[in-house]
Short mmCIF file of C-alpha atoms in Angstrom, two decimals:
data_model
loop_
_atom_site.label_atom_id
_atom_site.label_comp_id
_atom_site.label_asym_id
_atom_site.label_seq_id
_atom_site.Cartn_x
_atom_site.Cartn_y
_atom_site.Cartn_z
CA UNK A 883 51.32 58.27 54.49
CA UNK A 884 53.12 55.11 54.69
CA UNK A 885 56.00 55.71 52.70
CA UNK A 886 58.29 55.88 55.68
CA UNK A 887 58.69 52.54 56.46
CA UNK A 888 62.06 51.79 55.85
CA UNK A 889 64.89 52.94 58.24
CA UNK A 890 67.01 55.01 55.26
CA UNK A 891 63.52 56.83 54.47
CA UNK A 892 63.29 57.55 57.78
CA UNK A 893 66.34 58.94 58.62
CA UNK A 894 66.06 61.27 55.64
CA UNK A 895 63.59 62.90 56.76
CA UNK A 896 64.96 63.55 60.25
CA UNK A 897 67.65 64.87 58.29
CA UNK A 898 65.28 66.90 56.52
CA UNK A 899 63.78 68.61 59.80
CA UNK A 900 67.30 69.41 60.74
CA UNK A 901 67.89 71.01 57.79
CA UNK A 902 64.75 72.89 58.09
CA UNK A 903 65.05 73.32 61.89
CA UNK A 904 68.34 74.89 61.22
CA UNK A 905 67.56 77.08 58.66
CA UNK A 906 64.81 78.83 60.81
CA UNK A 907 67.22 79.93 63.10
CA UNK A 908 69.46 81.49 60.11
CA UNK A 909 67.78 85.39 60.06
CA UNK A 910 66.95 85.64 56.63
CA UNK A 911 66.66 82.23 55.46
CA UNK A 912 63.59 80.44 55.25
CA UNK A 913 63.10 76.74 56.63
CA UNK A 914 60.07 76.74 53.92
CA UNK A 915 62.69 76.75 51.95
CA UNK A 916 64.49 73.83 52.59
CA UNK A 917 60.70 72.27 52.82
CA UNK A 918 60.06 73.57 48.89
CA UNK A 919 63.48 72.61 47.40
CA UNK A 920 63.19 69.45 49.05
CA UNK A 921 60.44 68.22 47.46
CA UNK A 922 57.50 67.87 50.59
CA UNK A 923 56.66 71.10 50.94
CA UNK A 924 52.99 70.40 49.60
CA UNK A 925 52.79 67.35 52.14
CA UNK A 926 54.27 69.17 55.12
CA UNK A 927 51.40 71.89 54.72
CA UNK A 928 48.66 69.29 53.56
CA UNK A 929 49.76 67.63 57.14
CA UNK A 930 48.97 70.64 59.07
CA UNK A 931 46.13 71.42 57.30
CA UNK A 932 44.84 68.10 59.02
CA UNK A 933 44.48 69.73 62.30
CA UNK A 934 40.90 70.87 61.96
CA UNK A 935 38.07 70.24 63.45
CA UNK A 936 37.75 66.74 62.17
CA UNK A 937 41.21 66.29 63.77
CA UNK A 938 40.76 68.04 67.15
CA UNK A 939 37.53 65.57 67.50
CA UNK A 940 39.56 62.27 66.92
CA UNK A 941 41.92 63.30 69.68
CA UNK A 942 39.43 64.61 72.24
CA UNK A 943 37.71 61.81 71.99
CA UNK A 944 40.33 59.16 72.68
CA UNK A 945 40.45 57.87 68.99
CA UNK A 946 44.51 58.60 69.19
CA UNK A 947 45.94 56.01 66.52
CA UNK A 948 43.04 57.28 64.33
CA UNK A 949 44.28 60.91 65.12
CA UNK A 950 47.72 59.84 64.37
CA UNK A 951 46.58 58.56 61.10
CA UNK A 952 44.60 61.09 59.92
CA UNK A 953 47.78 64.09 60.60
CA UNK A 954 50.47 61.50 59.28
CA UNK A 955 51.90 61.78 62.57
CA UNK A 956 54.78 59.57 60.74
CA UNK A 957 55.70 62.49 58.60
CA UNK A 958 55.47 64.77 61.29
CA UNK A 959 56.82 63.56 64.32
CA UNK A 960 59.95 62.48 62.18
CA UNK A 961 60.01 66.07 60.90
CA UNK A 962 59.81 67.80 64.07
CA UNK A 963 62.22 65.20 65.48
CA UNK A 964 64.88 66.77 63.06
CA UNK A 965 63.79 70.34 63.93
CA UNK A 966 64.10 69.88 67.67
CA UNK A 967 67.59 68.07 67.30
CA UNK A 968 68.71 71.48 65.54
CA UNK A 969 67.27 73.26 68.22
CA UNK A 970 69.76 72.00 70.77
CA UNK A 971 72.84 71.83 68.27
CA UNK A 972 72.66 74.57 65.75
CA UNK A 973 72.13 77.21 69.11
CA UNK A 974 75.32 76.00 70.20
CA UNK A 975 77.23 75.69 67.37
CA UNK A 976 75.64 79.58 66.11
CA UNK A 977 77.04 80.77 69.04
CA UNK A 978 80.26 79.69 68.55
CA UNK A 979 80.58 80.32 64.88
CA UNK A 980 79.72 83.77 64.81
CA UNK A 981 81.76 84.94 67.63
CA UNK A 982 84.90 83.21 66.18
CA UNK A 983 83.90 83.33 62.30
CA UNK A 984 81.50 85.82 62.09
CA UNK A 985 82.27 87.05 58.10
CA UNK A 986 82.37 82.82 56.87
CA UNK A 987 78.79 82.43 58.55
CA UNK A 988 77.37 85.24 57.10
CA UNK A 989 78.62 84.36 54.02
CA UNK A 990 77.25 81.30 53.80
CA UNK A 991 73.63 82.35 54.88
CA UNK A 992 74.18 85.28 51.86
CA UNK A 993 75.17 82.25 49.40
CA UNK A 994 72.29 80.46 50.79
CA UNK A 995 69.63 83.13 50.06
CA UNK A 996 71.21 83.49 46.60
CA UNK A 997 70.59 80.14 46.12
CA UNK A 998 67.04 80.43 47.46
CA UNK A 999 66.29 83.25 44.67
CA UNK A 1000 67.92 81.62 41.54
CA UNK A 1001 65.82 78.26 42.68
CA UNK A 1002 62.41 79.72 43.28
CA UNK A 1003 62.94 81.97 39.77
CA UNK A 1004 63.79 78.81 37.78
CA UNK A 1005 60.57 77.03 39.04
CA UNK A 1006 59.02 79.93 38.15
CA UNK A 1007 57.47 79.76 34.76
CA UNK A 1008 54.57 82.79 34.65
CA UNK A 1009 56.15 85.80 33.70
CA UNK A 1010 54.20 89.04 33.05
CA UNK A 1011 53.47 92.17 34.06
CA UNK A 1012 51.10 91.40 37.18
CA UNK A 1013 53.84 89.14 38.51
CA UNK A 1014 56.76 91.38 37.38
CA UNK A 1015 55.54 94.40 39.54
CA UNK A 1016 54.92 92.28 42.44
CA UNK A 1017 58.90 90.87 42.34
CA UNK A 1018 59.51 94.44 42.00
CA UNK A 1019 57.37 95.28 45.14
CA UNK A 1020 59.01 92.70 47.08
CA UNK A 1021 62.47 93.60 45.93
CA UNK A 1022 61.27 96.86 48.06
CA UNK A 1023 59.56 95.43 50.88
CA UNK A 1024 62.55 92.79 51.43
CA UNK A 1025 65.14 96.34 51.34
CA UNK A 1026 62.85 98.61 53.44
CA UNK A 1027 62.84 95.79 55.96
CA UNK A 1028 66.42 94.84 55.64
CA UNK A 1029 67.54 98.32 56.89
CA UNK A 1030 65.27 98.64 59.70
CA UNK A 1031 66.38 99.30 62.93
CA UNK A 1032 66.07 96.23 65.29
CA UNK A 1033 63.10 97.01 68.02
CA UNK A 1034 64.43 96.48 71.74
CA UNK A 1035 64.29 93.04 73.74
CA UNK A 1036 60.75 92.59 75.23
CA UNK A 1037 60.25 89.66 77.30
CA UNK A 1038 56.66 90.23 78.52
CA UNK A 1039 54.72 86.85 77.65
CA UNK A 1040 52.15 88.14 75.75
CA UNK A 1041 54.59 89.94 73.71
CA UNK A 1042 56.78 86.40 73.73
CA UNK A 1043 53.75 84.63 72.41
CA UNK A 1044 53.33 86.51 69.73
CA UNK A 1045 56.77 86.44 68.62
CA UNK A 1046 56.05 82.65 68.43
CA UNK A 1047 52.81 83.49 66.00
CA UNK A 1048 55.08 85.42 63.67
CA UNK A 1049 58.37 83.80 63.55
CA UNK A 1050 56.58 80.11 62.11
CA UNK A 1051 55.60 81.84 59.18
CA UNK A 1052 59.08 80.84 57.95
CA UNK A 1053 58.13 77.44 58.12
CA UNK A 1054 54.89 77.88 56.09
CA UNK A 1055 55.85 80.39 53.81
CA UNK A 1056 59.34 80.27 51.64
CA UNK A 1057 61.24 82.87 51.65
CA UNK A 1058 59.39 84.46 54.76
CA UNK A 1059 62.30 84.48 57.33
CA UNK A 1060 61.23 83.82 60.93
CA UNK A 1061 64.20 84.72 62.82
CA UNK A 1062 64.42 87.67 61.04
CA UNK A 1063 61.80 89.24 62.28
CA UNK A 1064 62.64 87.90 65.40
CA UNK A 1065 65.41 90.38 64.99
CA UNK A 1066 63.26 93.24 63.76
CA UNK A 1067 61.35 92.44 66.81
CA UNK A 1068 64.35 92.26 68.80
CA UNK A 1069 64.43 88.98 70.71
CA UNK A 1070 66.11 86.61 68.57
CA UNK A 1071 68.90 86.18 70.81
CA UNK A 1072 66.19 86.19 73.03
CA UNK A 1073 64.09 83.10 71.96
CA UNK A 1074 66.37 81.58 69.17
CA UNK A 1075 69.55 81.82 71.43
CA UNK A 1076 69.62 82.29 75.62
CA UNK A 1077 66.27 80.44 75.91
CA UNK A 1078 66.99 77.23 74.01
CA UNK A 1079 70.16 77.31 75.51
CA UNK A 1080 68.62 77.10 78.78
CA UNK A 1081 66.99 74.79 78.15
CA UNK A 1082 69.73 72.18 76.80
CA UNK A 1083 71.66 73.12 79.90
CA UNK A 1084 68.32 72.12 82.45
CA UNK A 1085 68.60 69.01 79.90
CA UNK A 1086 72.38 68.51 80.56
CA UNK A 1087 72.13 69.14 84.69
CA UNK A 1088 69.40 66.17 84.57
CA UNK A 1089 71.92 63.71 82.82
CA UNK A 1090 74.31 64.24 85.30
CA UNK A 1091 71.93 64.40 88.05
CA UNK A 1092 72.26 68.09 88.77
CA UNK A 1093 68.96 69.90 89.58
CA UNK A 1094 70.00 73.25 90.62
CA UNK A 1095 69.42 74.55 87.54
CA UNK A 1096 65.72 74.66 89.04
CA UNK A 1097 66.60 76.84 91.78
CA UNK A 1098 68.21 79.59 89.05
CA UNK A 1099 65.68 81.86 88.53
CA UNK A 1100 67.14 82.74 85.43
CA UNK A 1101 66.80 79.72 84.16
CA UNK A 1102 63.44 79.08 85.21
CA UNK A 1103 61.90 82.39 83.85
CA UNK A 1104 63.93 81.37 80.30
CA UNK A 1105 61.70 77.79 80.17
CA UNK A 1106 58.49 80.22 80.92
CA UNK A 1107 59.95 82.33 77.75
CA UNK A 1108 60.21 79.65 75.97
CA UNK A 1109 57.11 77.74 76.96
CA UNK A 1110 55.15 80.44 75.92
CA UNK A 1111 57.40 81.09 72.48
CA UNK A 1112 56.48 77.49 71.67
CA UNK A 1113 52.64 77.47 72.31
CA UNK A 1114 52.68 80.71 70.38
CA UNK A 1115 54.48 78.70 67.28
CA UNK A 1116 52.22 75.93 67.48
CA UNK A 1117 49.00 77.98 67.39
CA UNK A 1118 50.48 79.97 63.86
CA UNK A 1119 51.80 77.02 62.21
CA UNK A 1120 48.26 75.38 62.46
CA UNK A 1121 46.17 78.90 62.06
CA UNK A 1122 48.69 79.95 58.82
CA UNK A 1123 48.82 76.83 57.26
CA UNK A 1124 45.25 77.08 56.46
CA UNK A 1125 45.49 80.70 55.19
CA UNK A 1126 48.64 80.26 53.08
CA UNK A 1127 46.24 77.48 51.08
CA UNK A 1128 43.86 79.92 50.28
CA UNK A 1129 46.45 82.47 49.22
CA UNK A 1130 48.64 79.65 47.45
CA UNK A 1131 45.34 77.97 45.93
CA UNK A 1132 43.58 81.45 44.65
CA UNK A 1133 46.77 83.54 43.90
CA UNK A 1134 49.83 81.13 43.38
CA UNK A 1135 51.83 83.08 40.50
CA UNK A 1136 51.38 86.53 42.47
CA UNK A 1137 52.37 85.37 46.31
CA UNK A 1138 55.66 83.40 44.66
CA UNK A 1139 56.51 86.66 42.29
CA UNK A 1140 55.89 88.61 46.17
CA UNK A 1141 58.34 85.94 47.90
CA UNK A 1142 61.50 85.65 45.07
CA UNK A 1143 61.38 89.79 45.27
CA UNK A 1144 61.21 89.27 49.34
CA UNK A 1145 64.31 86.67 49.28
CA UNK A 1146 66.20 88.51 47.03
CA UNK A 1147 65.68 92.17 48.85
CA UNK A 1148 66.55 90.62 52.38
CA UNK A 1149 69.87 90.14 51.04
CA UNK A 1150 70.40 93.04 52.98
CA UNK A 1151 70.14 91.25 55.87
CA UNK A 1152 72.60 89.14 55.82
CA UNK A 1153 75.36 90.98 53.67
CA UNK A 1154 78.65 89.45 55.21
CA UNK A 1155 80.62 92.53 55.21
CA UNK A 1156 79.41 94.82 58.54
CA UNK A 1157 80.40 96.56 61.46
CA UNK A 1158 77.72 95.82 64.14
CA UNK A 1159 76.38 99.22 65.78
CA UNK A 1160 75.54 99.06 69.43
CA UNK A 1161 72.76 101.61 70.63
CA UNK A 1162 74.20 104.57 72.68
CA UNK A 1163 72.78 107.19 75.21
CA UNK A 1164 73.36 110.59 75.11
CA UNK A 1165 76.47 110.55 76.56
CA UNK A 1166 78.24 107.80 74.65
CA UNK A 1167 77.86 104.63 76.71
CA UNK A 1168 76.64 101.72 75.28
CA UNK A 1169 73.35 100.21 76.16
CA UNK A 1170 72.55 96.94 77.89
CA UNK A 1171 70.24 94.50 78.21
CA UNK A 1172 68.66 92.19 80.92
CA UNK A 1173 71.89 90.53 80.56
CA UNK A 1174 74.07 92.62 80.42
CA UNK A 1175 74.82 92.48 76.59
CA UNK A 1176 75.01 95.48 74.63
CA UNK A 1177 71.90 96.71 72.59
CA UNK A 1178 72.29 96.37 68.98
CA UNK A 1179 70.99 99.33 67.03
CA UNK A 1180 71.88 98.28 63.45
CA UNK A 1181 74.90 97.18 61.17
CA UNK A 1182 77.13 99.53 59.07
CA UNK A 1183 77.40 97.84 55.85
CA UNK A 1184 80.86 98.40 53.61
CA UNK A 1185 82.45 97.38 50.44
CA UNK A 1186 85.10 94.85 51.07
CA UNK A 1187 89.03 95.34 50.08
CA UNK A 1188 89.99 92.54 47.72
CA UNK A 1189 92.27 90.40 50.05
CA UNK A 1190 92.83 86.86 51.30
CA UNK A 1191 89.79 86.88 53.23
CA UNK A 1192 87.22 88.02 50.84
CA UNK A 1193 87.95 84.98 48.50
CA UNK A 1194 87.61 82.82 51.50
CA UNK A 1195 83.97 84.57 52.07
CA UNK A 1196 83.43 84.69 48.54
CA UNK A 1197 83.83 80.65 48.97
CA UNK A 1198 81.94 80.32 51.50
CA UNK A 1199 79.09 82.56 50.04
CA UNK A 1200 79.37 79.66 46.79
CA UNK A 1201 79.60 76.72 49.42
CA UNK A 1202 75.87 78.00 50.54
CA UNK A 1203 75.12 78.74 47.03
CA UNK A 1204 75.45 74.64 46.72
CA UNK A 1205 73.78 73.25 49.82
CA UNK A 1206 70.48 75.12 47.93
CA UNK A 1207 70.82 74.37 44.60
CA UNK A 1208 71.89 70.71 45.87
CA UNK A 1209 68.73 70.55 48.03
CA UNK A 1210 66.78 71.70 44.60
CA UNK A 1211 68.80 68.72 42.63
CA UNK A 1212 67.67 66.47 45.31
CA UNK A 1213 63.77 67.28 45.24
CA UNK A 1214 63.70 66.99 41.70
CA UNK A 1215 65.44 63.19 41.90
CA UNK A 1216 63.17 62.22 44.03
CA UNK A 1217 59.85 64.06 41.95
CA UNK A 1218 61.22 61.27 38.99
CA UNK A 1219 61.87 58.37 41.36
CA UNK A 1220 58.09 58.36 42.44
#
């Protein structure tokens, strides 16, 4: 609880909430990912495990530096920090990235989940034929899901806070990705995308002493959206926590064997090469949304021709490759240092 002391040991670990802020925003990667490669996956969860009833009692009650304490708000609030800096950037810098290099971005994410698989099997040392079926099983469950069609935008609140239940579990459980199922669900762009965004920009009309962004009603239904997105994530990561210790503590060997089949069948997902489809009515005309954009219905997936830019993907795809496998050599350093 007290290791964080130092200013370097801080800062790492803000660096380590952006890294996991910014992978839950990546549909198909997992920021419990970053957490388990990293080395404090076991103390992130043991830290939200801490708000229980014990917990709730110290802070009701005024006892606030014993709260803080008891969570290891240190850890935490430094991790979050990190998350909530990604938040703001990574939305921005997504945006631009896939609209201007939308094959290089997917290829890193697909280099990244490769990277995710070949880690979690090399941890993995209990091989037989209980675990091998369930790999196989989520092999399947990762494909059938990959080639799902993505639901429609729903912005009712209830539906919103929901959304915010089920796209944490990425946080909690490796290999589980969040924003993917934000996609299934369809309102990542949504939640992940047009309501952060709005919310940076009421940040940025504050700076420079602009408050009409709060006479937009656009903008002020987005920070309802997102208000509700966020209570919603803060009520699973808490709830889940406490179930993925049962699962974790009673069957370990079976729920990793489930998660490296997952990973590795959600490759789907994010397969660089594909031609996004845009739903259609009867007549031919595309489909839009609330705002205007078009609807999409699912992605046409192709071989790619051996050229120029296929080795740069191909690159790419290795560059993500890396930032895993360097995340794993990094954990394991610091395992030996302690």
């Amino acid at each position: 609880m007290n290791r964080y002391n130092s200013i370097q040991d801080k800062l790492l670990l803000v660096l380590k909430g952006l890294a996991m802020g910014t992978a839950n925003k990546v549909p198909g990667v997992s920021g419990g990912i970053v957490a388990f490669v990293a080395g404090f996956y076991e103390e992130f969860i043991y830290a939200l495990q801490k708000f229980n009833r014990k917990g709730f009692k110290l802070l009701f009650t005024g006892r606030f530096v014993s709260f803080y304490n008891y969570v290891n708000g240190r850890f935490l609030s430094l991790l979050f920090s990190g998350m909530i800096i990604s938040y703001f950037s990574i939305s921005k810098l997504l945006d631009y990235l896939i609209v201007h290099y939308e094959l290089y971005v997917w290829s890193v994410f697909f280099g990244m989940i490769i990277g995710s698989v070949i880690y979690i099997y090399n941890a993995f040392k209990s091989w037989n034929k209980t675990t091998v079926i369930c790999t196989i099983l989520g092999v399947i469950m990762g494909l059938s899901i990959s080639f799902l069609n993505p639901a429609t935008e729903n912005d009712h609140l209830i539906f919103v806070f929901f959304c915010g239940i089920i796209s944490i579990t990425g946080m909690t459980l490796p290999g589980f990705s969040g924003s993917f199922i934000l996609m299934l669900l369809g309102n990542y762009v949504l939640l992940l995308v047009d309501a952060v965004n709005a919310l940076f920009d009421v940040f940025l009309g504050i700076s420079t002493g602009d408050f009409s962004v709060f006479s937009d009603p656009y903008t002020i239904k987005m920070l309802k959206i997102l208000f509700t997105f966020t209570i919603g994530s803060v009520v699973g990561l808490v709830s889940l926590s406490h179930v993925l210790n049962y699962v974790l503590k009673h069957y370990k060997n079976i729920t990793l064997a489930l998660i490296m089949g997952f990973i590795a069948g959600s490759l789907g997902v994010v397969w660089p090469w594909k031609n996004t489809v845009y739903k259609q009515n009867t007549l031919g005309e595309f489909l839009l949304d609330s705002r205007g954009k078009q609807i999409i219905e699912n992605y046409d997936r192709y071989i790619p021709e051996l050229n120029i830019e296929t080795a740069y993907a191909i690159v790419f795809a290795l560059f993500g490759i890396g930032i895993v496998l360097s995340l794993e050599w990094y954990g394991n350093r610091q395992k030996h240092q302690q």
